[in-house]
DNA sequence: GTCTATAAGGTGATAGAC
DNA sequence: GTCTATCACCTTATAGAC
């Protein structure tokens, strides 16, 4: 892992610098992907020299790995919260859409970091996809299918429902450049409009 | 631009090699993005030496530019076909969804090339976004809004409708790695299932 | 802890023989 | 047209002074 970062007894300054590096790295990696990013760029943005950055992290890959590791917990949380015992399944799924859209709005760089990794074939994250992520999706897909069988929501392919929620919400983070360019002045209300639109779409889809 | 590629009188072999280079470049660029890709990789995959590749194209950027240039025509086509005079606007929009999904299925590398470029802030394609693409979207959004006002489709935010169509269809190309990993054996019927699912979703959304 | 200097290898592009 | 050889530069990472 890292030299200083691995130490359990970090000073405040060490923690601050580690976080500054991670923040800068998130910026750079989320934009250019792993191979397209350079340590120089990250160091410069974090306000350190390159060797100094490499004092805190052993390698470029170590920074990237830590970012991805941290990301996945955050990433799975909204879906984890989907409650199988919910009274109103339609509302429960809509609430999930809202959580996911909020994440795209508040953490667009995290979304792009993930998108970049998947786009490149997920070489550094495949185990997490086929492991924890797939398990969670399988579990929640079964919940959704159960709701459908009970007639609490309209019959719907649970996996593609989840994919469509991911796609439509993350789109606003990953393709923000395009969305903003096309909306122009309308960009200002983009997220509220998106929230309204997606609420309507998924409500109409799911209402039994 | 290119040396041999710029010549108007190419031999058959020259054309073939140019196309081989472009095919290999599409593979590599769509996976790693511009900065993450190397000429070496492209040359190797095309079956040429690096200097030989650079005999056909002046630079790495020249190849990338030509790919993007070619892409945009194909990319805009499905939306261009949306007919303002269509009898059944719901069907017309659903047909657009189908064309878009088919493109994601048949040309996933093109979709990922585009995604990579947007994700990186569209540095080499911004003019096309704010120009031809925005113009086309503005035009078609007006058509959709017209249909809504006439009561031919349900009232809906036209721009976010278009974004949601892009997001849901391109997702199957751009996030294919993730989709396949999660679906496992179900991947075999992925596109048929997606087609059914998206048809249902957008029909329910749009039916007046 | 942070710096300068530098090693070691990769990368875009060119020169010149064939 | 295609190759080998090579240049100039960039990038990751380390060594060692302070």
Coordinates of C-alpha atoms (C1' of nucleotides) in Angstrom, one line a residue:
Chain A
X1 CA 0.0 0.0 0.0
X2 CA 1.5 3.2 1.1
X3 CA 4.3 4.2 3.4
X4 CA 2.9 7.0 5.5
X5 CA -0.7 6.1 4.6
X6 CA -0.2 2.6 5.8
X7 CA 0.9 3.8 9.2
X8 CA -1.9 3.6 11.8
X9 CA -0.6 6.6 13.7
X10 CA -0.9 9.4 11.2
X11 CA -0.5 12.9 12.3
X12 CA -3.2 15.4 11.3
X13 CA -1.0 16.8 8.6
X14 CA -0.3 13.4 7.2
X15 CA -4.0 12.7 7.0
X16 CA -4.7 16.0 5.4
X17 CA -2.1 15.5 2.7
X18 CA -3.3 11.9 2.1
X19 CA -6.8 13.3 1.6
X20 CA -5.6 16.1 -0.6
X21 CA -3.9 13.6 -2.8
X22 CA -7.0 11.4 -3.0
X23 CA -9.1 14.4 -3.8
X24 CA -6.8 15.4 -6.6
X25 CA -6.5 11.9 -7.9
X26 CA -10.3 11.5 -8.0
X27 CA -10.4 14.6 -10.1
X28 CA -7.8 13.4 -12.5
X29 CA -8.7 9.7 -12.7
X30 CA -12.4 10.4 -13.1
X31 CA -11.6 12.5 -16.1
X32 CA -8.8 10.7 -17.9
X33 CA -9.1 7.1 -16.7
X34 CA -6.2 5.2 -15.1
X35 CA -3.9 5.0 -18.1
X36 CA -4.6 8.5 -19.3
X37 CA -3.8 10.1 -15.9
X38 CA -0.3 11.0 -14.7
X39 CA 1.1 11.3 -11.2
X40 CA 2.5 14.7 -12.1
X41 CA -1.0 16.0 -12.8
X42 CA -2.3 14.6 -9.5
X43 CA 0.7 15.9 -7.5
X44 CA 0.4 19.4 -9.1
X45 CA -3.3 19.6 -8.3
X46 CA -2.7 18.4 -4.7
X47 CA 0.0 21.0 -4.3
X48 CA 2.9 18.6 -3.8
X49 CA 6.0 17.5 -5.7
X50 CA 5.8 14.1 -7.4
X51 CA 8.4 12.4 -5.1
X52 CA 6.5 13.8 -2.1
X53 CA 3.3 12.3 -3.4
X54 CA 5.1 9.0 -3.8
X55 CA 6.1 9.3 -0.2
X56 CA 2.5 9.0 0.8
X57 CA 1.5 6.4 -1.8
X58 CA 3.7 3.6 -3.1
X59 CA 2.5 3.9 -6.7
X60 CA -0.1 5.3 -9.1
X61 CA -2.0 2.1 -8.8
X62 CA -2.2 2.3 -5.0
X63 CA -4.0 5.6 -5.2
X64 CA -6.4 4.3 -7.8
X65 CA -7.1 1.1 -5.9
X66 CA -7.8 3.0 -2.7
X67 CA -10.2 5.3 -4.5
X68 CA -12.1 2.4 -6.1
X69 CA -12.2 0.6 -2.8
X70 CA -13.7 3.6 -1.0
X71 CA -16.1 4.2 -3.8
X72 CA -17.8 0.8 -3.8
X73 CA -19.2 1.1 -0.3
X74 CA -20.8 4.4 -1.2
X75 CA -21.9 3.0 -4.5
X76 CA -23.8 0.1 -3.2
X77 CA -25.5 1.9 -0.3
X78 CA -28.5 3.3 -2.1
X79 CA -29.5 -0.1 -3.4
X80 CA -28.8 -1.8 -0.1
X81 CA -31.4 0.5 1.5
X82 CA -34.1 -0.9 -0.7
X83 CA -36.4 -2.4 1.9
X84 CA -38.1 -5.7 1.1
X85 CA -40.6 -5.0 3.9
X86 CA -41.7 -1.7 2.5
X87 CA -45.4 -0.9 2.6
X88 CA -45.5 0.7 -0.8
X89 CA -43.0 -0.9 -3.2
X90 CA -43.5 1.6 -6.0
X91 CA -42.6 4.4 -3.6
X92 CA -39.7 2.4 -2.3
X93 CA -38.2 2.0 -5.8
X94 CA -38.9 5.7 -6.6
X95 CA -37.0 6.5 -3.4
X96 CA -34.1 4.5 -4.6
X97 CA -34.2 6.4 -7.9
X98 CA -34.0 9.6 -5.9
X99 CA -31.1 8.4 -3.8
X100 CA -29.2 7.4 -7.0
X101 CA -29.9 10.7 -8.7
X102 CA -28.8 12.6 -5.7
X103 CA -25.6 10.6 -5.7
X104 CA -25.0 11.5 -9.4
X105 CA -25.6 15.1 -8.5
X106 CA -23.5 15.2 -5.4
X107 CA -20.7 12.9 -6.4
X108 CA -20.3 13.1 -10.2
X109 CA -16.6 12.4 -10.1
X110 CA -17.2 9.2 -8.3
X111 CA -19.7 8.2 -10.9
X112 CA -17.2 9.0 -13.7
X113 CA -14.4 7.2 -12.0
X114 CA -16.6 4.1 -11.9
X115 CA -17.8 4.7 -15.5
X116 CA -14.2 5.0 -16.7
X117 CA -13.3 1.7 -15.0
X118 CA -16.2 -0.2 -16.5
X119 CA -15.7 1.3 -19.9
X120 CA -12.2 0.0 -19.9
X121 CA -13.4 -3.5 -19.1
X122 CA -13.2 -3.2 -15.3
X123 CA -9.7 -4.7 -15.1
X124 CA -9.2 -3.5 -11.5
X125 CA -12.7 -4.0 -10.2
X126 CA -14.0 -7.1 -11.8
X127 CA -14.0 -9.2 -8.6
X128 CA -16.1 -6.6 -6.9
X129 CA -18.6 -6.7 -9.8
X130 CA -19.0 -10.4 -10.0
X131 CA -18.8 -10.6 -6.2
X132 CA -20.5 -8.1 -3.8
X133 CA -22.3 -6.1 -6.6
X134 CA -23.8 -9.1 -8.3
X135 CA -24.8 -10.7 -5.0
X136 CA -26.6 -7.5 -4.0
X137 CA -28.3 -7.1 -7.4
X138 CA -29.4 -10.7 -7.4
X139 CA -30.9 -10.2 -3.9
X140 CA -32.8 -7.1 -4.7
X141 CA -33.9 -8.4 -8.1
X142 CA -35.5 -11.3 -6.2
X143 CA -37.3 -8.7 -4.0
X144 CA -38.6 -6.8 -7.0
X145 CA -39.7 -10.0 -8.6
X146 CA -41.6 -10.9 -5.4
X147 CA -43.4 -7.6 -5.4
X148 CA -44.4 -8.2 -9.0
X149 CA -45.7 -11.6 -8.3
X150 CA -47.7 -10.3 -5.4
X151 CA -49.2 -7.7 -7.7
X152 CA -47.7 -4.8 -5.7
X153 CA -45.9 -3.5 -8.8
X154 CA -46.5 -4.1 -12.5
X155 CA -44.7 -7.1 -13.9
X156 CA -41.2 -6.0 -15.0
X157 CA -37.8 -7.5 -15.7
X158 CA -36.1 -6.8 -12.4
X159 CA -32.5 -6.7 -13.8
X160 CA -33.4 -4.4 -16.6
X161 CA -35.3 -2.2 -14.3
X162 CA -32.2 -1.8 -12.2
X163 CA -30.0 -1.2 -15.2
X164 CA -32.4 1.5 -16.4
X165 CA -32.3 3.2 -13.0
X166 CA -28.5 3.2 -13.1
X167 CA -28.4 4.4 -16.7
X168 CA -30.8 7.2 -16.3
X169 CA -29.4 8.6 -13.1
X170 CA -25.7 8.2 -13.7
X171 CA -26.1 9.7 -17.2
X172 CA -26.4 13.1 -15.5
X173 CA -23.0 12.7 -14.0
X174 CA -21.1 10.8 -16.7
X175 CA -22.5 12.7 -19.6
X176 CA -22.7 16.0 -17.8
X177 CA -20.6 17.7 -20.5
X178 CA -23.1 16.8 -23.2
X179 CA -26.2 17.4 -21.1
X180 CA -25.1 20.9 -20.1
X181 CA -24.1 21.7 -23.7
X182 CA -27.5 20.7 -25.0
X183 CA -29.6 22.2 -22.3
X184 CA -27.8 25.5 -22.3
X185 CA -29.6 27.9 -20.0
X186 CA -32.0 25.1 -19.0
X187 CA -29.1 23.5 -17.2
X188 CA -29.9 25.4 -14.1
X189 CA -33.0 23.3 -13.3
X190 CA -31.5 20.2 -14.7
X191 CA -31.6 18.0 -11.6
X192 CA -35.1 19.1 -10.5
X193 CA -36.4 18.5 -14.0
X194 CA -34.6 15.1 -14.1
X195 CA -36.1 14.2 -10.7
X196 CA -39.6 15.1 -11.9
X197 CA -39.1 13.3 -15.2
X198 CA -37.7 10.1 -13.7
X199 CA -40.3 10.0 -11.0
X200 CA -43.0 10.1 -13.6
X201 CA -41.4 7.6 -15.8
X202 CA -40.8 5.0 -13.2
X203 CA -44.1 5.6 -11.4
X204 CA -46.0 4.9 -14.7
X205 CA -43.8 1.9 -15.3
X206 CA -44.3 0.3 -11.9
X207 CA -47.9 1.2 -10.9
X208 CA -49.8 -2.1 -11.0
Chain B
X1 CA -4.1 14.8 -42.1
X2 CA -2.4 11.8 -43.5
X3 CA 0.1 11.2 -46.2
X4 CA -1.2 8.2 -48.1
X5 CA -4.7 8.6 -46.6
X6 CA -4.9 12.1 -47.9
X7 CA -4.2 11.1 -51.4
X8 CA -7.3 10.9 -53.6
X9 CA -5.9 8.1 -55.7
X10 CA -5.5 5.2 -53.2
X11 CA -4.8 1.8 -54.3
X12 CA -7.0 -1.1 -53.0
X13 CA -4.2 -2.2 -50.7
X14 CA -3.8 1.4 -49.3
X15 CA -7.5 1.6 -48.6
X16 CA -7.5 -1.8 -46.9
X17 CA -4.6 -0.9 -44.7
X18 CA -6.2 2.4 -43.8
X19 CA -9.3 0.6 -42.8
X20 CA -7.4 -2.0 -40.8
X21 CA -5.7 0.8 -38.9
X22 CA -9.0 2.5 -38.3
X23 CA -10.6 -0.7 -37.1
X24 CA -7.8 -1.4 -34.7
X25 CA -7.8 2.2 -33.5
X26 CA -11.5 2.0 -32.8
X27 CA -10.9 -1.1 -30.7
X28 CA -8.1 0.6 -28.7
X29 CA -9.5 4.1 -28.4
X30 CA -12.9 2.9 -27.4
X31 CA -11.4 1.0 -24.6
X32 CA -8.7 3.2 -23.2
X33 CA -9.7 6.7 -24.4
X34 CA -7.3 8.9 -26.3
X35 CA -4.6 9.5 -23.8
X36 CA -4.7 5.9 -22.5
X37 CA -4.1 4.4 -26.0
X38 CA -0.8 4.0 -27.7
X39 CA 0.1 3.9 -31.4
X40 CA 2.1 0.8 -30.7
X41 CA -1.0 -1.0 -29.5
X42 CA -3.0 0.1 -32.6
X43 CA -0.2 -0.8 -35.0
X44 CA 0.2 -4.2 -33.4
X45 CA -3.5 -5.0 -33.6
X46 CA -3.6 -3.8 -37.2
X47 CA -0.6 -6.0 -38.1
X48 CA 1.8 -3.2 -39.0
X49 CA 4.9 -1.6 -37.5
X50 CA 4.6 1.7 -35.8
X51 CA 6.4 3.7 -38.5
X52 CA 4.3 2.0 -41.2
X53 CA 1.2 3.1 -39.4
X54 CA 2.6 6.6 -39.3
X55 CA 3.1 6.4 -43.0
X56 CA -0.7 6.2 -43.4
X57 CA -1.6 8.7 -40.7
X58 CA 0.4 11.7 -39.7
X59 CA -0.3 11.4 -36.0
X60 CA -2.2 9.6 -33.3
X61 CA -4.6 12.5 -33.2
X62 CA -5.3 12.3 -36.9
X63 CA -6.6 8.8 -36.5
X64 CA -8.8 9.7 -33.6
X65 CA -10.2 12.7 -35.3
X66 CA -11.1 10.7 -38.4
X67 CA -12.9 8.1 -36.2
X68 CA -14.9 10.8 -34.4
X69 CA -15.8 12.5 -37.6
X70 CA -17.1 9.3 -39.2
X71 CA -18.9 8.4 -36.0
X72 CA -21.0 11.5 -35.7
X73 CA -22.9 11.0 -38.9
X74 CA -23.9 7.4 -37.8
X75 CA -24.6 8.7 -34.4
X76 CA -27.1 11.4 -35.4
X77 CA -28.9 9.2 -37.9
X78 CA -31.4 7.5 -35.7
X79 CA -32.7 10.7 -34.2
X80 CA -32.7 12.4 -37.6
X81 CA -35.2 9.8 -38.8
X82 CA -37.8 10.8 -36.2
X83 CA -40.6 11.9 -38.4
X84 CA -42.6 15.0 -37.3
X85 CA -45.4 13.9 -39.6
X86 CA -45.7 10.4 -38.1
X87 CA -49.3 9.2 -37.6
X88 CA -48.6 7.5 -34.3
X89 CA -46.1 9.6 -32.3
X90 CA -45.8 7.0 -29.5
X91 CA -44.9 4.3 -32.1
X92 CA -42.5 6.8 -33.8
X93 CA -40.6 7.4 -30.5
X94 CA -40.5 3.7 -29.7
X95 CA -39.1 3.0 -33.2
X96 CA -36.4 5.5 -32.3
X97 CA -35.6 3.6 -29.1
X98 CA -35.3 0.5 -31.2
X99 CA -33.0 2.0 -33.7
X100 CA -30.8 3.4 -30.8
X101 CA -30.7 0.0 -29.0
X102 CA -29.8 -1.7 -32.3
X103 CA -26.9 0.7 -32.7
X104 CA -25.7 0.0 -29.2
X105 CA -25.9 -3.7 -30.0
X106 CA -24.3 -3.6 -33.4
X107 CA -21.7 -0.8 -32.7
X108 CA -20.7 -1.0 -29.1
X109 CA -17.2 0.2 -29.8
X110 CA -18.5 3.4 -31.4
X111 CA -20.7 4.0 -28.4
X112 CA -17.8 3.6 -26.1
X113 CA -15.6 5.8 -28.2
X114 CA -18.2 8.5 -27.9
X115 CA -18.7 7.8 -24.1
X116 CA -15.0 8.1 -23.5
X117 CA -14.8 11.4 -25.3
X118 CA -17.7 12.9 -23.4
X119 CA -16.5 11.5 -20.1
X120 CA -13.2 13.3 -20.6
X121 CA -15.0 16.6 -21.2
X122 CA -15.4 16.3 -25.0
X123 CA -12.2 18.2 -25.7
X124 CA -12.0 17.1 -29.3
X125 CA -15.8 17.0 -30.1
X126 CA -17.3 20.0 -28.2
X127 CA -18.0 22.0 -31.4
X128 CA -20.0 19.1 -32.8
X129 CA -22.0 18.8 -29.5
X130 CA -22.9 22.5 -29.3
X131 CA -23.4 22.7 -33.0
X132 CA -25.0 20.0 -35.1
X133 CA -26.0 17.7 -32.2
X134 CA -27.6 20.5 -30.1
X135 CA -29.4 21.8 -33.2
X136 CA -30.8 18.4 -34.0
X137 CA -31.9 17.8 -30.4
X138 CA -33.5 21.3 -30.2
X139 CA -35.4 20.6 -33.4
X140 CA -36.7 17.1 -32.3
X141 CA -37.5 18.3 -28.8
X142 CA -39.8 20.9 -30.4
X143 CA -41.5 18.1 -32.4
X144 CA -42.0 16.1 -29.2
X145 CA -43.3 19.1 -27.3
X146 CA -45.7 19.7 -30.2
X147 CA -47.0 16.2 -30.0
X148 CA -47.5 16.6 -26.3
X149 CA -49.5 19.8 -26.7
X150 CA -51.7 18.2 -29.3
X151 CA -52.4 15.4 -26.8
X152 CA -50.9 12.8 -29.1
X153 CA -48.4 11.7 -26.4
X154 CA -48.4 12.3 -22.6
X155 CA -46.9 15.6 -21.4
X156 CA -43.2 15.0 -20.9
X157 CA -40.0 17.0 -20.7
X158 CA -38.7 16.5 -24.2
X159 CA -35.0 16.9 -23.4
X160 CA -35.0 14.5 -20.5
X161 CA -37.0 12.0 -22.6
X162 CA -34.2 12.1 -25.2
X163 CA -31.5 11.8 -22.4
X164 CA -33.3 8.8 -20.9
X165 CA -33.5 7.1 -24.3
X166 CA -29.8 7.7 -24.9
X167 CA -28.9 6.6 -21.4
X168 CA -30.9 3.4 -21.3
X169 CA -29.8 2.2 -24.8
X170 CA -26.2 3.2 -24.7
X171 CA -25.9 1.6 -21.3
X172 CA -25.9 -1.8 -22.9
X173 CA -22.8 -0.9 -25.0
X174 CA -20.9 1.3 -22.5
X175 CA -21.5 -0.8 -19.4
X176 CA -21.5 -4.1 -21.2
X177 CA -18.8 -5.5 -18.9
X178 CA -21.0 -4.8 -15.9
X179 CA -24.2 -5.9 -17.5
X180 CA -22.8 -9.2 -18.6
X181 CA -21.1 -9.9 -15.3
X182 CA -24.4 -9.3 -13.4
X183 CA -26.7 -11.2 -15.8
X184 CA -24.4 -14.2 -16.1
X185 CA -26.2 -16.8 -18.1
X186 CA -29.1 -14.5 -18.7
X187 CA -26.8 -12.4 -20.9
X188 CA -27.8 -14.5 -23.9
X189 CA -31.2 -12.9 -24.2
X190 CA -30.0 -9.5 -22.9
X191 CA -30.9 -7.5 -26.0
X192 CA -34.3 -9.0 -26.6
X193 CA -35.1 -8.6 -22.9
X194 CA -33.9 -5.0 -23.0
X195 CA -35.9 -4.3 -26.1
X196 CA -39.1 -5.7 -24.5
X197 CA -38.4 -3.8 -21.2
X198 CA -37.6 -0.5 -22.9
X199 CA -40.6 -0.8 -25.2
X200 CA -42.9 -1.3 -22.2
X201 CA -41.3 1.5 -20.2
X202 CA -41.5 4.2 -22.9
X203 CA -44.9 3.1 -24.1
X204 CA -46.3 3.5 -20.6
X205 CA -44.6 6.8 -20.2
X206 CA -45.8 8.2 -23.5
X207 CA -49.3 6.9 -24.0
X208 CA -51.7 9.8 -23.6
Chain C
dG1 C1' 9.1 15.1 5.2
dT2 C1' 10.4 17.4 1.3
dC3 C1' 13.4 18.4 -2.1
dT4 C1' 16.7 17.8 -6.5
dA5 C1' 18.7 14.6 -9.4
dT6 C1' 18.3 10.7 -12.0
dA7 C1' 17.5 6.0 -13.3
dA8 C1' 14.7 3.0 -16.4
dG9 C1' 11.5 2.3 -19.5
dG10 C1' 7.6 3.8 -22.5
dT11 C1' 5.8 6.8 -26.3
dG12 C1' 5.1 9.8 -30.4
dA13 C1' 7.3 10.8 -34.3
dT14 C1' 11.3 11.0 -37.9
dA15 C1' 15.5 9.5 -40.7
dG16 C1' 17.2 6.8 -44.0
dA17 C1' 18.3 2.2 -45.9
dC18 C1' 16.1 -1.2 -48.8
Chain D
dG1 C1' 5.8 1.0 -48.8
dT2 C1' 8.1 -1.0 -45.2
dC3 C1' 11.6 -1.7 -42.3
dT4 C1' 15.4 -0.8 -38.5
dA5 C1' 17.4 2.6 -35.9
dT6 C1' 17.0 6.5 -33.4
dC7 C1' 15.6 11.0 -31.3
dA8 C1' 13.3 13.7 -28.0
dC9 C1' 10.2 13.7 -24.6
dC10 C1' 7.3 11.9 -21.1
dT11 C1' 6.2 9.0 -17.1
dT12 C1' 6.9 6.0 -13.1
dA13 C1' 9.6 5.4 -9.5
dT14 C1' 13.9 5.6 -6.6
dA15 C1' 18.3 7.6 -4.4
dG16 C1' 20.1 10.5 -1.5
dA17 C1' 20.9 15.4 0.3
dC18 C1' 18.9 18.5 3.5

